[in-house]
Amino acid sequence: GAGVSQTPSNKVTEKGKYVELRCDPISGHTALYWYRQSLGQGPEFLIYFQGTGAADDSGLPNDRFFAVRPEGSVSTLKIQRTERGDSAVYLCASSSRDSNTEAFFGQGTRLTVV
Amino acid sequence: QQQVKQSPQSLIVQKGGISIINCAYENTAFDYFPWYQQFPGKGPALLIAIRPDVSEKKEGRFTISFNKSAKQFSLHIMDSQPGDSATYFCAASEYGNKLVFGAGTILRVKS
């Protein structure tokens, strides 16, 4: 695709449920990042993949959060036992191997936990 | 720990005026400083970026000024237009790694 695609755009879930958020990066981009943006704040780093492996997962807030990128392209962010405090916009970004500091963001998934 | 501090939180500028947003950082290992523009309901979009080996970079109406010794950098928007109304984020990173964002500045350009 032309840009980073995230699905769904919006997700409403009940407290305690499990959710999966999907990210399709720009074709050929080897680096993929997940960020979380709370209302009125800047994005906060969650996890970074280079290829299939998680190069840096230091931003994951706790063990309820997990992300995978099994084939080095699409990534899924998984949140178990969701809490109301998990409500935020989850942003995905990708960048190319040759310019892996210029990150292109998707439009985000707005997660609301009720 | 807030590694990148951004100010002001909000800014109102008249059409044709200059918008100035400032950021300060703490980590001297940062070597990449981008500015992102974000419209409501959209993801951040890269506007302009600078590396610490230069003190200024200009692209059209947008200029980054960088002061390595003071650990500060700023975004100047010349001839501000209503279409520039958005939230602006500064960020910083060590090469190839995660971006650390400021808290954002809501810019409103009055026509």
Coordinates of C-alpha atoms in Angstrom, one line a residue:
Chain A
G1 CA 0.0 0.0 0.0
A2 CA 0.9 3.6 -0.2
G3 CA 1.1 4.2 3.5
V4 CA 1.0 2.5 6.9
S5 CA -2.4 1.0 7.4
Q6 CA -3.9 0.2 10.8
T7 CA -7.1 -1.8 11.5
P8 CA -9.5 -1.3 13.0
S9 CA -9.8 2.5 13.1
N10 CA -11.8 2.3 16.3
K11 CA -12.3 -0.5 18.8
V12 CA -14.6 -0.5 21.8
T13 CA -14.1 -3.3 24.2
E14 CA -15.2 -4.3 27.7
K15 CA -12.9 -4.3 30.6
G16 CA -11.1 -7.6 30.9
K17 CA -11.5 -8.6 27.3
Y18 CA -8.6 -9.4 24.8
V19 CA -7.9 -7.2 21.8
E20 CA -5.7 -7.4 18.8
L21 CA -4.6 -4.3 16.8
R22 CA -3.1 -4.8 13.3
C23 CA -0.5 -2.8 11.4
D24 CA 0.4 -3.1 7.7
P25 CA 3.6 -1.2 7.2
I26 CA 4.8 0.4 4.0
S27 CA 6.0 -2.3 1.6
G28 CA 9.7 -3.0 2.0
H29 CA 10.1 -1.2 5.3
T30 CA 12.0 -3.4 7.7
A31 CA 11.6 -1.4 10.9
L32 CA 8.2 -1.2 12.6
Y33 CA 7.3 0.7 15.8
W34 CA 4.2 0.8 18.0
Y35 CA 3.4 3.9 20.0
R36 CA 0.6 4.8 22.3
Q37 CA -0.9 8.3 22.4
S38 CA -3.2 9.4 25.3
L39 CA -5.4 12.4 24.9
G40 CA -3.5 15.7 24.8
Q41 CA -0.1 13.9 24.9
G42 CA 2.7 13.0 22.6
P43 CA 3.1 9.4 21.4
E44 CA 4.9 7.1 23.8
F45 CA 7.1 4.3 22.5
L46 CA 6.0 0.7 23.1
I47 CA 8.0 -1.6 21.0
Y48 CA 10.3 -1.7 18.0
F49 CA 10.8 -4.5 15.4
Q50 CA 13.7 -4.8 13.0
G51 CA 12.5 -7.6 10.7
T52 CA 10.8 -10.3 12.7
G53 CA 12.5 -9.7 16.0
A54 CA 11.6 -7.2 18.7
A55 CA 14.8 -5.1 18.9
D56 CA 13.4 -3.0 21.8
D57 CA 10.3 -3.8 23.9
S58 CA 11.2 -1.5 26.8
G59 CA 8.1 0.6 26.4
L60 CA 5.6 -2.2 26.9
P61 CA 3.9 -1.1 30.2
N62 CA 3.3 -4.7 31.6
D63 CA 3.0 -8.3 30.6
R64 CA -0.6 -7.8 29.4
F65 CA 0.9 -6.2 26.3
F66 CA 2.5 -8.3 23.6
A67 CA 3.4 -7.7 19.9
V68 CA 4.4 -10.0 17.1
R69 CA 5.7 -9.6 13.5
P70 CA 6.1 -13.2 12.4
E71 CA 7.0 -12.7 8.7
G72 CA 8.7 -9.3 9.0
S73 CA 5.8 -7.4 7.6
V74 CA 2.4 -7.2 9.3
S75 CA 2.4 -6.7 13.0
T76 CA -0.2 -7.3 15.7
L77 CA -0.3 -5.7 19.1
K78 CA -2.1 -7.8 21.6
I79 CA -3.6 -6.6 24.9
Q80 CA -4.9 -9.1 27.4
R81 CA -7.3 -8.4 30.3
T82 CA -7.9 -4.8 29.1
E83 CA -8.2 -2.1 31.6
R84 CA -9.9 1.4 31.3
G85 CA -6.4 2.9 31.5
D86 CA -5.5 1.2 28.3
S87 CA -7.8 3.5 26.4
A88 CA -5.7 5.5 24.0
V89 CA -4.8 5.8 20.3
Y90 CA -2.3 3.1 19.3
L91 CA -0.1 4.3 16.5
C92 CA 2.1 2.2 14.2
A93 CA 5.0 3.5 12.2
S94 CA 7.5 2.0 9.8
S95 CA 10.8 3.1 8.2
S96 CA 13.1 1.7 5.6
R97 CA 16.4 0.0 6.3
D98 CA 18.3 2.8 4.6
S99 CA 16.6 5.6 6.4
N100 CA 15.4 4.1 9.6
T101 CA 15.1 7.3 11.4
E102 CA 12.4 8.7 9.1
A103 CA 9.3 7.0 10.5
F104 CA 5.9 7.1 8.7
F105 CA 2.9 6.8 10.9
G106 CA -0.5 5.2 10.3
Q107 CA -3.7 6.9 11.3
G108 CA -3.9 4.9 14.5
T109 CA -6.4 2.7 16.2
R110 CA -8.5 4.4 18.9
L111 CA -9.1 1.9 21.7
T112 CA -11.8 2.5 24.2
V113 CA -12.2 0.2 27.2
V114 CA -15.5 0.5 28.9
Chain B
Q1 CA 11.1 10.9 33.0
Q2 CA 10.3 13.6 30.4
Q3 CA 13.3 13.6 28.1
V4 CA 12.0 16.2 25.7
K5 CA 10.2 19.3 27.0
Q6 CA 8.1 21.3 24.6
S7 CA 6.6 24.8 24.9
P8 CA 4.2 26.4 24.6
Q9 CA 1.3 24.1 25.1
S10 CA -0.8 26.2 22.8
L11 CA -0.2 29.1 20.5
I12 CA -2.5 31.5 18.6
V13 CA -0.9 33.4 15.7
Q14 CA -2.4 35.8 13.2
K15 CA -2.4 34.8 9.5
G16 CA 0.9 35.8 8.0
G17 CA 2.7 35.8 11.3
I18 CA 5.6 33.7 12.6
S19 CA 4.8 30.7 14.8
I20 CA 7.7 29.6 17.1
I21 CA 7.7 26.4 19.1
N22 CA 10.6 25.4 21.4
C23 CA 11.9 22.1 22.7
A24 CA 14.7 21.1 25.1
Y25 CA 16.2 17.7 25.5
E26 CA 18.4 16.0 28.1
N27 CA 20.0 13.0 26.5
T28 CA 23.2 14.1 24.8
A29 CA 23.2 10.8 22.8
F30 CA 20.2 12.0 20.7
D31 CA 21.3 12.6 17.2
Y32 CA 18.1 13.1 15.2
F33 CA 15.5 15.8 15.9
P34 CA 12.3 15.7 13.8
W35 CA 9.2 17.8 14.0
Y36 CA 5.8 16.1 13.3
Q37 CA 2.5 17.7 12.4
Q38 CA -0.7 16.0 13.5
F39 CA -4.3 16.8 12.4
P40 CA -7.3 15.5 14.4
G41 CA -8.0 11.9 13.8
K42 CA -4.7 11.4 11.8
G43 CA -1.3 10.0 12.6
P44 CA 1.7 12.3 13.0
A45 CA 3.3 13.3 9.7
L46 CA 7.0 14.2 9.4
L47 CA 7.4 17.9 8.7
I48 CA 11.2 18.6 8.9
A49 CA 14.1 17.1 10.7
I50 CA 17.7 18.0 11.6
R51 CA 20.9 16.4 12.8
P52 CA 23.2 18.0 15.3
D53 CA 26.0 18.7 12.8
V54 CA 24.0 21.8 11.5
S55 CA 22.5 24.7 13.3
E56 CA 19.7 25.4 11.0
K57 CA 17.6 23.7 8.3
K58 CA 15.0 25.4 6.1
E59 CA 12.3 23.8 4.0
G60 CA 9.9 26.2 2.5
R61 CA 8.1 28.1 5.3
F62 CA 9.5 25.8 8.0
T63 CA 12.8 26.3 9.7
I64 CA 14.5 24.3 12.5
S65 CA 17.0 26.1 14.6
F66 CA 19.3 23.9 16.6
N67 CA 21.6 24.8 19.6
K68 CA 23.7 21.8 20.6
S69 CA 25.4 23.5 23.6
A70 CA 22.0 24.6 25.1
K71 CA 20.4 21.3 24.1
Q72 CA 17.5 23.2 22.5
F73 CA 15.8 23.3 19.1
S74 CA 12.9 25.2 17.7
L75 CA 10.5 25.2 14.9
H76 CA 9.7 28.4 13.1
I77 CA 6.7 28.6 10.7
M78 CA 6.9 31.7 8.5
D79 CA 3.9 33.3 7.0
S80 CA 1.6 31.1 9.0
Q81 CA -1.6 30.1 7.3
P82 CA -5.0 28.8 8.7
G83 CA -4.1 25.4 7.1
D84 CA -1.2 25.2 9.5
S85 CA -3.5 24.9 12.4
A86 CA -2.6 21.5 13.9
T87 CA -0.7 20.0 16.8
Y88 CA 3.0 20.0 16.5
F89 CA 5.3 17.6 18.2
C90 CA 9.1 17.8 18.5
A91 CA 10.9 14.5 19.0
A92 CA 14.4 13.1 19.4
S93 CA 16.1 9.8 19.0
E94 CA 19.4 8.0 18.9
Y95 CA 20.1 6.7 15.4
G96 CA 17.8 3.9 14.4
N97 CA 15.9 3.8 17.6
K98 CA 12.7 4.9 19.2
L99 CA 11.5 8.5 19.0
V100 CA 10.9 10.4 22.3
F101 CA 8.2 13.0 21.8
G102 CA 7.4 16.2 23.4
A103 CA 3.9 16.8 24.8
G104 CA 2.8 18.8 21.8
T105 CA 1.8 22.4 20.9
I106 CA -1.7 23.2 19.6
L107 CA -1.3 25.9 17.0
R108 CA -4.2 28.0 15.8
V109 CA -3.7 30.4 13.0
K110 CA -6.4 33.1 12.9
S111 CA -7.5 34.4 9.5

